[in-house]
Amino acid sequence: MKRTLRSIVVFVASSVFAATFAPSALAQTAASNPQRPARLVDSVRPLAKVLEDSKRLDQLLERGLQRRNETPLPEADDATFVRRAYLSIVGRIPNLEETERFLADQSPDKRHTLVDLLLNLPGRTSHFANFWFDLLRVKSRQQDLSGEPYAHYLRTAIQQDKPYDQMVRELLTASGPAHQQGNGATGMLMRDKNMPHDAMANALRLFLGTRMECAQCHNHPFEHWTQREFFEMAAFFGGLRYRDENALPNLVGLRTELANVDDRIRQQALQLVRRMNQGLDGTGTGVEKLPGDYKYDDAKPGTPIAADTLFGPKAKLKAPGKTEPARSGNRERARNRGQNTPEVDSRSSLAEWMTSSKNPMFAKVIANRMWARTFGVGLVDPVDDWKKETEAVHPELLTALEKLMVDVDFDLRQFERVLVHTQLFGRESPAADQTPGAAFTFRGPLLRRLSAEQLWDSLLTLVFADVDERLRPLDERAKPVYDQYAELAKADAKELLAMVEERRGAGAPARMQAQKQREEAQARLAADAELQKRAQPLLREMQQARRRGDQQRVAELAAELERMGLPLGQRAARGREGDLVRASDLAQPAPPNHLLRQFGQSDRETVDAMSTVATVPQVLTLLNGFLDQRVLEGQSALKAAMETAPNGERRVRIAFLTTLNREPSPKEANDWRKAIAIHGEAVIKDLVWVLCNSNEFRFLR
């Protein structure tokens, strides 16, 4: 059977490769949804002012292109625009109804109407949360520390439009128990627990685009940063303390009670207290000692160094106050950590300096990050490694973006709003590959592969009529953590032991199952490389069998691959958490074999570590996993629309409008109608399979 999209199908294993809402529809979707933004964008800033700012950016861009003897690309068609708008703003493709409404709308301003409506939808909270979860390395579980309060803090900050500078100040100065409700901001510094120097290096990279990691051990070999300067910055986190089990006064006498119980219960009780009571203390001493192997002439090893800033105005440190006495049980540890040095609230001083309007890097770095998120690459690239000689591809435009960020008071949704109202956002993407080493000049947005989260959420859009109805309350995953901490905070020693006994009885089966899953995942990962090599011939044969419609052979090959131990995506298809919800509401990150991880979701060990590299498991995951189980065979929204279509022509149109968000070309429509006439309605499943496995589906064009 001839397939017109064969040229764009990417399953060649050897190469591994207005939808404007009606007002009633908007109200119905958004009003009751817990992740709907707290306010409408137009209530903060009128559209006329936004369009004025957008026009100014377009003018500066065109001026920059003229200096390079380049011209902007033409305006993209409506089908390209509606798909781009949904993927960029709410992180998923539009569904059939949303696509057809937009394509049928004849209003001259329908694009402006659409992007404002999307910015007001709950999907925007979900999609933007993925962005911050990646940058800030959010993990649902970090050893004994739960990351759910941290994730809850970020979701809430996004939903309430917390100004970016305020959010950064809170992340840098947060203190108290990490599992207590209201203390989720402690998650950023707890992410580098017992490694305050790493925490400082990550903060500088994230918020100021400055890479100083190398200077932690020696003067930077390629930059002007010195090791002393690194420790002057690290001194702002001097005296940072990590809470332990002795911080709960209600558990006085716990060790006496534990002396009379079973060893296993004793260990579990101490583990519970340690886990639930983790957190941060100490406002900062503003002092840090140079390492013992310091080898430069400007100071001796071990010399105490006062906090000092790298550039811009100096941070203002408070005068030292009275030092809090260390508890008797911890005097030696406190002495070793330098806690006899008076606290001067140096963390607050760092936060005020970093977010100040006089800081030369803060506003421009986040403005450039937001530009890169919207258009595919930054005016400065990479976005987190600015050097003295760094120059933007369009310097005047970057200056205007920096000013805009300050003008909107660091409201990132309003900043994004200006970007998506530009003419640039509505232009075609360059068709030719970028010349290696050459700067991307923004004749149009960059053509790029969907992120793992965009792909997952788009596949869910094929399954559910309104995937955003499944978005969870902001605190749903964190609430059990808060409740357990609150219970522990008011318990005495005997009540704690009763809690341990209760959890021990209820949790044993779950722990055994979790351990089994971890062992299975580790074994699969260890064998992955060899399995992929052995699987390639079978993948080629499976592709050929699928193309000729030999479903029996496809099933046989799938079973053989499964026996080999190569994952086929079933775990991803079944959700691994009991249901199918958007990526931001799943565990962070998803389990190793989940479709999200197969398509490059970050493991959250390093900053901004997501990937768009093609792999064999990706082929298997879609080839014989999610599509077959949830879209083609399951009770999906797409399948329901197909079944109620009056004829084959309409079914072909539904397949294209739902997956690629465009009408089929006359040739595509004719070829597939002929195929249906010859081979029957089963061909529709092949059509959906081909479309979802095409580059056109997996790329943001």
Short mmCIF file of C-alpha atoms in Angstrom, two decimals, residues 241-489:
data_model
loop_
_atom_site.label_atom_id
_atom_site.label_comp_id
_atom_site.label_asym_id
_atom_site.label_seq_id
_atom_site.Cartn_x
_atom_site.Cartn_y
_atom_site.Cartn_z
CA ARG A 241 22.70 24.86 58.62
CA TYR A 242 20.79 21.75 57.69
CA ARG A 243 18.22 20.68 60.28
CA ASP A 244 18.37 17.29 62.00
CA GLU A 245 16.16 15.15 64.21
CA ASN A 246 16.83 17.22 67.35
CA ALA A 247 14.89 20.21 66.06
CA LEU A 248 11.47 19.00 67.25
CA PRO A 249 11.06 19.96 70.96
CA ASN A 250 7.98 17.74 71.35
CA LEU A 251 10.15 14.62 70.96
CA VAL A 252 12.24 15.21 74.07
CA GLY A 253 12.86 11.84 75.67
CA LEU A 254 12.61 9.99 72.37
CA ARG A 255 15.94 8.21 72.78
CA THR A 256 14.91 7.00 76.24
CA GLU A 257 11.73 5.50 74.80
CA LEU A 258 13.67 3.97 71.92
CA ALA A 259 16.04 2.16 74.26
CA ASN A 260 13.28 -0.30 75.14
CA VAL A 261 12.01 -1.20 71.66
CA ASP A 262 13.04 -3.53 68.85
CA ASP A 263 16.12 -2.41 66.86
CA ARG A 264 14.16 -2.30 63.60
CA ILE A 265 11.46 -0.09 65.10
CA ARG A 266 14.13 2.12 66.65
CA GLN A 267 15.82 2.64 63.29
CA GLN A 268 12.54 3.29 61.52
CA ALA A 269 11.52 5.83 64.16
CA LEU A 270 14.79 7.73 63.84
CA GLN A 271 14.57 7.55 60.06
CA LEU A 272 11.05 8.98 60.11
CA VAL A 273 12.10 11.86 62.35
CA ARG A 274 15.16 12.63 60.24
CA ARG A 275 13.18 12.46 57.02
CA MET A 276 10.29 14.63 58.11
CA ASN A 277 12.35 17.22 59.95
CA GLN A 278 14.85 18.13 57.24
CA GLY A 279 15.18 21.81 56.47
CA LEU A 280 17.33 24.91 56.66
CA ASP A 281 18.47 27.26 59.41
CA GLY A 282 20.85 30.20 59.50
CA THR A 283 20.46 33.59 57.86
CA GLY A 284 24.11 33.59 56.84
CA THR A 285 27.32 34.73 58.52
CA GLY A 286 28.85 36.32 55.42
CA VAL A 287 32.11 34.45 56.14
CA GLU A 288 33.66 31.36 54.58
CA LYS A 289 37.11 29.84 54.99
CA LEU A 290 39.42 29.28 52.05
CA PRO A 291 40.17 25.58 51.49
CA GLY A 292 43.15 23.95 53.13
CA ASP A 293 44.87 23.46 49.76
CA TYR A 294 44.51 27.07 48.64
CA LYS A 295 47.70 27.86 46.69
CA TYR A 296 47.54 31.51 45.60
CA ASP A 297 49.56 34.42 46.98
CA ASP A 298 46.67 36.68 48.03
CA ALA A 299 45.76 34.67 51.15
CA LYS A 300 46.78 31.70 53.27
CA PRO A 301 44.90 28.38 53.28
CA GLY A 302 42.04 28.35 55.76
CA THR A 303 41.81 32.14 55.96
CA PRO A 304 38.27 33.40 56.72
CA ILE A 305 36.98 35.37 53.72
CA ALA A 306 34.21 37.97 53.89
CA ALA A 307 31.33 37.88 51.41
CA ASP A 308 31.78 40.06 48.35
CA THR A 309 30.00 40.35 45.00
CA LEU A 310 31.35 39.73 41.50
CA PHE A 311 30.10 42.79 39.66
CA GLY A 312 27.74 45.71 39.95
CA PRO A 313 27.10 47.46 43.26
CA LYS A 314 28.36 45.85 46.42
CA ALA A 315 25.94 43.90 48.58
CA LYS A 316 25.15 45.51 51.89
CA LEU A 317 25.77 43.27 54.91
CA LYS A 318 24.18 43.96 58.27
CA ALA A 319 26.27 44.50 61.35
CA PRO A 320 26.88 41.28 63.35
CA GLY A 321 24.41 40.57 66.08
CA LYS A 322 24.54 38.31 69.09
CA THR A 323 25.36 34.70 68.27
CA GLU A 324 22.77 32.12 69.27
CA PRO A 325 24.26 29.52 71.65
CA ALA A 326 24.52 26.03 70.25
CA ARG A 327 22.46 23.29 71.89
CA SER A 328 24.52 21.18 74.24
CA GLY A 329 24.10 18.02 72.19
CA ASN A 330 25.38 19.77 69.08
CA ARG A 331 28.10 22.09 70.34
CA GLU A 332 30.94 20.26 68.64
CA ARG A 333 29.13 20.00 65.32
CA ALA A 334 28.12 23.65 65.50
CA ARG A 335 31.74 24.62 66.18
CA ASN A 336 32.89 22.61 63.18
CA ARG A 337 30.34 24.34 60.98
CA GLY A 338 31.46 27.77 62.08
CA GLN A 339 28.24 28.54 63.92
CA ASN A 340 30.04 30.63 66.52
CA THR A 341 30.42 33.30 63.85
CA PRO A 342 27.65 35.91 64.24
CA GLU A 343 24.87 35.85 61.68
CA VAL A 344 24.47 38.97 59.53
CA ASP A 345 21.58 37.86 57.27
CA SER A 346 23.99 37.51 54.37
CA ARG A 347 21.54 35.35 52.42
CA SER A 348 19.11 38.28 52.30
CA SER A 349 21.94 40.57 51.26
CA LEU A 350 22.77 38.20 48.41
CA ALA A 351 19.14 38.04 47.32
CA GLU A 352 18.76 41.83 47.33
CA TRP A 353 21.98 42.30 45.33
CA MET A 354 21.14 39.57 42.85
CA THR A 355 17.61 40.83 42.08
CA SER A 356 18.42 44.53 42.21
CA SER A 357 17.59 46.69 39.19
CA LYS A 358 21.23 47.78 39.34
CA ASN A 359 22.52 44.24 38.88
CA PRO A 360 23.77 44.16 35.26
CA MET A 361 22.86 40.50 34.68
CA PHE A 362 19.63 39.57 36.47
CA ALA A 363 16.95 41.02 34.17
CA LYS A 364 18.76 40.33 30.90
CA VAL A 365 19.45 36.67 31.76
CA ILE A 366 15.80 35.82 32.48
CA ALA A 367 14.67 37.90 29.48
CA ASN A 368 17.02 35.90 27.26
CA ARG A 369 15.83 32.61 28.81
CA MET A 370 12.20 33.50 28.09
CA TRP A 371 13.11 34.48 24.52
CA ALA A 372 14.87 31.14 24.04
CA ARG A 373 11.89 29.26 25.48
CA THR A 374 9.50 30.98 23.05
CA PHE A 375 11.58 31.04 19.87
CA GLY A 376 13.89 28.04 20.30
CA VAL A 377 17.25 29.69 21.02
CA GLY A 378 18.46 32.75 22.90
CA LEU A 379 19.75 36.03 21.56
CA VAL A 380 22.72 34.93 23.64
CA ASP A 381 23.43 31.21 23.39
CA PRO A 382 24.08 29.32 25.60
CA VAL A 383 21.72 31.11 27.92
CA ASP A 384 23.66 30.36 31.11
CA ASP A 385 27.28 31.07 30.14
CA TRP A 386 27.75 34.80 29.63
CA LYS A 387 31.32 36.01 29.31
CA LYS A 388 32.98 39.42 29.13
CA GLU A 389 33.04 39.26 25.35
CA THR A 390 29.48 37.90 25.03
CA GLU A 391 27.37 39.84 22.55
CA ALA A 392 23.78 39.18 21.56
CA VAL A 393 22.96 38.42 17.94
CA HIS A 394 20.73 41.55 18.08
CA PRO A 395 22.12 43.75 20.90
CA GLU A 396 19.47 46.48 20.67
CA LEU A 397 16.73 43.88 20.89
CA LEU A 398 18.24 42.33 24.02
CA THR A 399 18.44 45.77 25.64
CA ALA A 400 14.76 46.31 24.86
CA LEU A 401 13.87 42.90 26.33
CA GLU A 402 15.78 43.73 29.52
CA LYS A 403 13.87 47.01 29.83
CA LEU A 404 10.58 45.23 29.14
CA MET A 405 11.24 42.73 31.91
CA VAL A 406 11.66 45.60 34.38
CA ASP A 407 8.62 47.44 32.97
CA VAL A 408 6.33 44.44 33.57
CA ASP A 409 7.73 44.11 37.12
CA PHE A 410 9.19 40.66 36.37
CA ASP A 411 5.74 39.23 35.61
CA LEU A 412 6.82 36.36 33.36
CA ARG A 413 3.34 35.71 31.96
CA GLN A 414 3.05 39.32 30.84
CA PHE A 415 6.55 39.14 29.37
CA GLU A 416 5.65 35.95 27.50
CA ARG A 417 2.46 37.65 26.35
CA VAL A 418 4.43 40.34 24.56
CA LEU A 419 6.60 37.73 22.84
CA VAL A 420 3.70 35.66 21.51
CA HIS A 421 1.99 38.77 20.13
CA THR A 422 5.01 39.63 17.96
CA GLN A 423 5.02 39.13 14.20
CA LEU A 424 8.06 36.91 14.73
CA PHE A 425 5.95 34.40 16.66
CA GLY A 426 3.62 34.12 13.66
CA ARG A 427 6.29 33.70 10.97
CA GLU A 428 7.37 30.54 9.20
CA SER A 429 10.32 28.64 10.60
CA PRO A 430 13.50 28.44 8.47
CA ALA A 431 13.38 25.27 6.39
CA ALA A 432 17.14 24.92 5.93
CA ASP A 433 19.41 23.60 8.67
CA GLN A 434 21.42 26.18 10.56
CA THR A 435 25.04 26.49 9.46
CA PRO A 436 27.20 24.99 12.26
CA GLY A 437 28.76 27.74 14.34
CA ALA A 438 26.62 30.48 12.80
CA ALA A 439 24.31 32.59 14.96
CA PHE A 440 20.58 32.03 14.54
CA THR A 441 19.23 35.39 13.36
CA PHE A 442 15.46 34.93 13.90
CA ARG A 443 14.03 35.37 10.44
CA GLY A 444 11.41 33.10 12.02
CA PRO A 445 11.20 30.84 15.10
CA LEU A 446 13.57 27.89 15.25
CA LEU A 447 12.22 24.54 14.00
CA ARG A 448 12.74 22.14 16.90
CA ARG A 449 11.61 18.82 18.30
CA LEU A 450 8.94 18.80 20.96
CA SER A 451 10.13 18.37 24.50
CA ALA A 452 9.29 15.09 26.18
CA GLU A 453 6.59 16.86 28.18
CA GLN A 454 5.02 18.44 25.09
CA LEU A 455 4.99 15.06 23.35
CA TRP A 456 3.42 13.25 26.33
CA ASP A 457 0.77 15.94 26.86
CA SER A 458 -0.01 15.99 23.14
CA LEU A 459 -0.51 12.22 23.09
CA LEU A 460 -2.88 12.59 26.04
CA THR A 461 -4.80 15.12 23.94
CA LEU A 462 -5.53 12.30 21.50
CA VAL A 463 -6.88 10.20 24.38
CA PHE A 464 -9.01 12.70 26.33
CA ALA A 465 -11.50 15.24 25.03
CA ASP A 466 -10.16 17.80 27.54
CA VAL A 467 -6.86 16.69 29.06
CA ASP A 468 -6.71 19.80 31.27
CA GLU A 469 -9.79 18.63 33.18
CA ARG A 470 -7.42 16.04 34.68
CA LEU A 471 -5.06 18.63 36.16
CA ARG A 472 -4.72 18.12 39.90
CA PRO A 473 -4.98 20.63 42.74
CA LEU A 474 -1.68 22.44 43.21
CA ASP A 475 -1.00 20.78 46.55
CA GLU A 476 -2.40 17.29 45.89
CA ARG A 477 0.98 15.55 45.77
CA ALA A 478 2.40 17.63 48.65
CA LYS A 479 -0.57 17.37 51.02
CA PRO A 480 0.32 13.90 52.43
CA VAL A 481 3.80 15.23 53.22
CA TYR A 482 2.37 18.25 55.02
CA ASP A 483 -0.07 16.07 56.95
CA GLN A 484 2.63 13.65 58.08
CA TYR A 485 4.87 16.52 59.22
CA ALA A 486 1.98 18.13 61.14
CA GLU A 487 1.22 14.81 62.81
CA LEU A 488 4.84 14.34 63.77
CA ALA A 489 5.21 17.91 65.03
#
